[in-house]
Amino acid sequence: ITTNDSETEYIINIMDDTDDNKLSKTTEEIYSEVKLEDIYSSVFNWQIYTGDFGIDQLYYLKSQCDKYEIPMEIMLSIICIKSGSTSTAKSPDSSASGYCQLVKNTAEHVYEHLLKYGNYDIDNHTEIMTTNWRLNIEIGCRLLYCLYWNSDASWELAIQKYYGSSDEDNIKYVNLVNSRMLELFNTSISNFQN
């Protein structure tokens, strides 16, 4: 690109007239976006990744994790394990559906009593959880948040309850989440305990 002196002067004058706060805020926003994608890029580079969890889902999950003070690494690992990072995932053994693999009664309870969104259409649970990925992620995060505080602020116990099976299977699930966290993020559940 070539510019003459009058064009350069015009650009400099525009930049001088720009509100510095707006400019720095934009720079911070851009930096945080790049940083977020860099930190969690391992999810998209994961060797067996075939899901549809993308950048939009990552940013929405980040907003929900921030809202409920949930470590992204834990929630992303749960999503990778539970659904293979696929929004349309359905369990063959239960009504668990969507990224967070939420069963009917749990989704209904969180939707109606914790989020207070009104009546949950339980008859269309699978369709709702597999087509409305934002709601699926929001309910999954709100559920994990409640389980954490109902488990004496223990992520390990919250993850066991999130899995919701026998004690032996729950411990295996926590170990699986921990392994996925190490594989994807080089961290573990214990790093997030207070």
Coordinates of C-alpha atoms in Angstrom, one line a residue:
I1 CA 0.0 0.0 0.0
T2 CA 1.3 3.4 -0.9
T3 CA 0.2 6.6 0.6
N4 CA 1.1 10.2 0.0
D5 CA 1.8 12.7 2.8
S6 CA -1.7 14.1 2.9
E7 CA -3.2 10.6 3.3
T8 CA -0.7 9.8 6.1
E9 CA -1.5 13.1 7.9
Y10 CA -5.2 12.4 7.6
I11 CA -4.8 8.9 9.2
I12 CA -2.7 10.3 12.0
N13 CA -5.3 13.1 12.7
I14 CA -8.1 10.5 12.8
M15 CA -6.0 8.4 15.2
D16 CA -5.3 11.4 17.4
D17 CA -9.0 12.2 17.5
T18 CA -9.8 8.6 18.6
D19 CA -10.9 8.1 22.2
D20 CA -7.9 6.4 23.9
N21 CA -10.2 4.4 26.2
K22 CA -12.1 2.9 23.3
L23 CA -8.9 2.1 21.5
S24 CA -7.4 0.4 24.6
K25 CA -10.6 -1.5 25.3
T26 CA -10.7 -2.8 21.8
T27 CA -7.0 -3.9 22.1
E28 CA -7.8 -5.7 25.4
E29 CA -10.8 -7.4 23.9
I30 CA -8.7 -8.6 20.9
Y31 CA -5.9 -9.8 23.2
S32 CA -8.3 -11.7 25.4
E33 CA -9.9 -13.4 22.4
V34 CA -6.5 -14.5 21.0
K35 CA -5.4 -15.6 24.4
L36 CA -8.6 -17.6 25.0
E37 CA -8.3 -19.4 21.6
D38 CA -4.6 -20.1 22.3
I39 CA -5.2 -21.5 25.8
Y40 CA -8.0 -23.9 24.7
S41 CA -6.8 -24.7 21.2
S42 CA -5.8 -28.2 22.4
V43 CA -9.6 -29.1 22.4
F44 CA -9.7 -28.5 18.7
N45 CA -6.4 -30.2 18.0
W46 CA -7.3 -33.2 20.2
Q47 CA -6.3 -36.4 18.3
I48 CA -9.7 -38.0 18.3
Y49 CA -11.8 -34.7 18.0
T50 CA -14.8 -35.1 15.7
G51 CA -17.3 -32.9 17.5
D52 CA -18.9 -29.6 16.4
F53 CA -17.8 -27.6 19.5
G54 CA -16.3 -24.5 17.9
I55 CA -15.2 -21.0 18.7
D56 CA -18.8 -19.7 19.3
Q57 CA -19.3 -22.5 21.8
L58 CA -15.9 -21.8 23.5
Y59 CA -16.8 -18.2 24.1
Y60 CA -20.2 -19.0 25.4
L61 CA -18.8 -21.7 27.7
K62 CA -16.2 -19.1 28.9
S63 CA -19.0 -16.7 29.8
Q64 CA -20.9 -19.3 31.7
C65 CA -17.8 -20.6 33.5
D66 CA -16.9 -17.0 34.5
K67 CA -20.4 -16.4 35.7
Y68 CA -20.4 -19.5 37.9
E69 CA -16.7 -19.5 38.7
I70 CA -16.1 -22.9 37.1
P71 CA -12.7 -23.8 35.8
M72 CA -12.9 -24.0 31.9
E73 CA -10.6 -26.9 31.9
I74 CA -13.0 -29.0 34.0
M75 CA -16.1 -28.1 32.0
L76 CA -14.3 -28.6 28.7
S77 CA -13.0 -32.0 29.8
I78 CA -16.5 -33.0 30.9
I79 CA -17.9 -32.0 27.5
C80 CA -15.2 -33.9 25.6
I81 CA -15.8 -37.0 27.6
K82 CA -19.6 -36.9 28.0
S83 CA -20.6 -36.0 24.4
G84 CA -17.4 -36.2 22.3
S85 CA -17.9 -32.4 22.0
T86 CA -21.0 -33.1 19.8
S87 CA -24.1 -31.0 20.3
T88 CA -26.4 -33.8 18.9
A89 CA -25.0 -36.5 21.1
K90 CA -27.6 -38.8 22.7
S91 CA -27.0 -41.6 25.2
P92 CA -28.3 -45.0 24.1
D93 CA -28.9 -45.8 27.8
S94 CA -30.7 -42.8 29.1
S95 CA -32.2 -39.4 28.1
A96 CA -28.8 -37.7 28.4
S97 CA -28.4 -35.3 25.5
G98 CA -26.3 -32.5 24.1
Y99 CA -22.8 -31.3 24.9
C100 CA -23.3 -31.7 28.7
Q101 CA -25.3 -34.9 28.4
L102 CA -28.2 -33.7 30.6
V103 CA -31.0 -36.1 31.5
K104 CA -34.6 -35.1 31.5
N105 CA -35.3 -34.7 35.2
T106 CA -32.0 -32.9 35.9
A107 CA -32.5 -30.4 33.0
E108 CA -36.1 -29.8 34.1
H109 CA -35.0 -29.1 37.7
V110 CA -32.2 -26.8 36.8
Y111 CA -34.3 -25.0 34.2
E112 CA -37.3 -24.5 36.5
H113 CA -35.9 -24.2 40.0
L114 CA -32.4 -22.9 39.7
L115 CA -32.5 -20.7 36.5
K116 CA -36.2 -20.0 37.1
Y117 CA -37.1 -19.9 33.4
G118 CA -40.6 -21.3 33.8
N119 CA -41.9 -24.7 32.7
Y120 CA -39.5 -27.0 31.0
D121 CA -40.9 -28.9 28.0
I122 CA -39.7 -32.3 29.2
D123 CA -41.6 -34.1 26.4
N124 CA -39.2 -32.5 23.9
H125 CA -36.1 -32.8 26.1
T126 CA -33.8 -34.5 23.6
E127 CA -34.7 -32.0 20.8
I128 CA -34.2 -29.0 23.1
M129 CA -30.9 -30.3 24.5
T130 CA -29.5 -31.2 21.1
T131 CA -30.6 -28.1 19.2
N132 CA -30.2 -25.3 21.8
W133 CA -26.5 -25.7 22.7
R134 CA -26.5 -22.5 24.6
L135 CA -29.2 -23.7 27.0
N136 CA -27.4 -27.1 27.2
I137 CA -24.2 -25.4 28.3
E138 CA -25.9 -23.0 30.6
I139 CA -27.8 -25.8 32.4
G140 CA -24.6 -27.9 32.6
C141 CA -22.6 -25.1 34.1
R142 CA -25.3 -24.1 36.6
L143 CA -25.6 -27.8 37.6
L144 CA -21.9 -28.2 38.2
Y145 CA -21.8 -24.9 40.2
C146 CA -24.6 -26.2 42.5
L147 CA -22.9 -29.6 42.9
Y148 CA -19.7 -27.9 43.8
W149 CA -21.2 -25.9 46.6
N150 CA -23.3 -28.8 47.8
S151 CA -20.1 -30.9 47.9
D152 CA -18.2 -28.7 50.4
A153 CA -16.5 -26.8 47.6
S154 CA -14.8 -29.9 46.2
W155 CA -14.5 -30.2 42.4
E156 CA -13.8 -33.9 42.7
L157 CA -17.0 -34.6 44.6
A158 CA -19.0 -32.3 42.3
I159 CA -17.7 -34.2 39.2
Q160 CA -18.6 -37.5 40.9
K161 CA -22.2 -36.2 41.4
Y162 CA -22.3 -34.8 37.9
Y163 CA -21.7 -38.3 36.6
G164 CA -24.4 -39.6 38.8
S165 CA -23.8 -43.4 38.8
S166 CA -22.4 -45.8 41.4
D167 CA -19.6 -44.8 43.7
E168 CA -17.0 -47.0 41.8
D169 CA -18.1 -45.6 38.4
N170 CA -18.0 -42.0 39.8
I171 CA -14.4 -42.4 40.9
K172 CA -13.5 -43.8 37.5
Y173 CA -15.2 -40.9 35.9
V174 CA -13.3 -38.4 38.0
N175 CA -10.1 -40.1 37.0
L176 CA -11.1 -39.9 33.4
V177 CA -11.8 -36.2 33.7
N178 CA -8.5 -35.7 35.4
S179 CA -6.7 -37.7 32.6
R180 CA -8.4 -35.6 29.9
M181 CA -7.4 -32.4 31.7
L182 CA -3.8 -33.6 31.9
E183 CA -3.9 -34.5 28.2
L184 CA -5.5 -31.4 26.9
F185 CA -4.4 -28.7 29.4
N186 CA -1.5 -30.1 31.3
T187 CA -3.3 -29.5 34.6
S188 CA -5.4 -31.5 37.0
I189 CA -8.5 -31.2 39.2
S190 CA -6.3 -30.7 42.3
N191 CA -4.9 -27.5 40.9
F192 CA -8.4 -25.9 41.2
Q193 CA -9.1 -26.9 44.8
N194 CA -9.0 -24.0 47.3

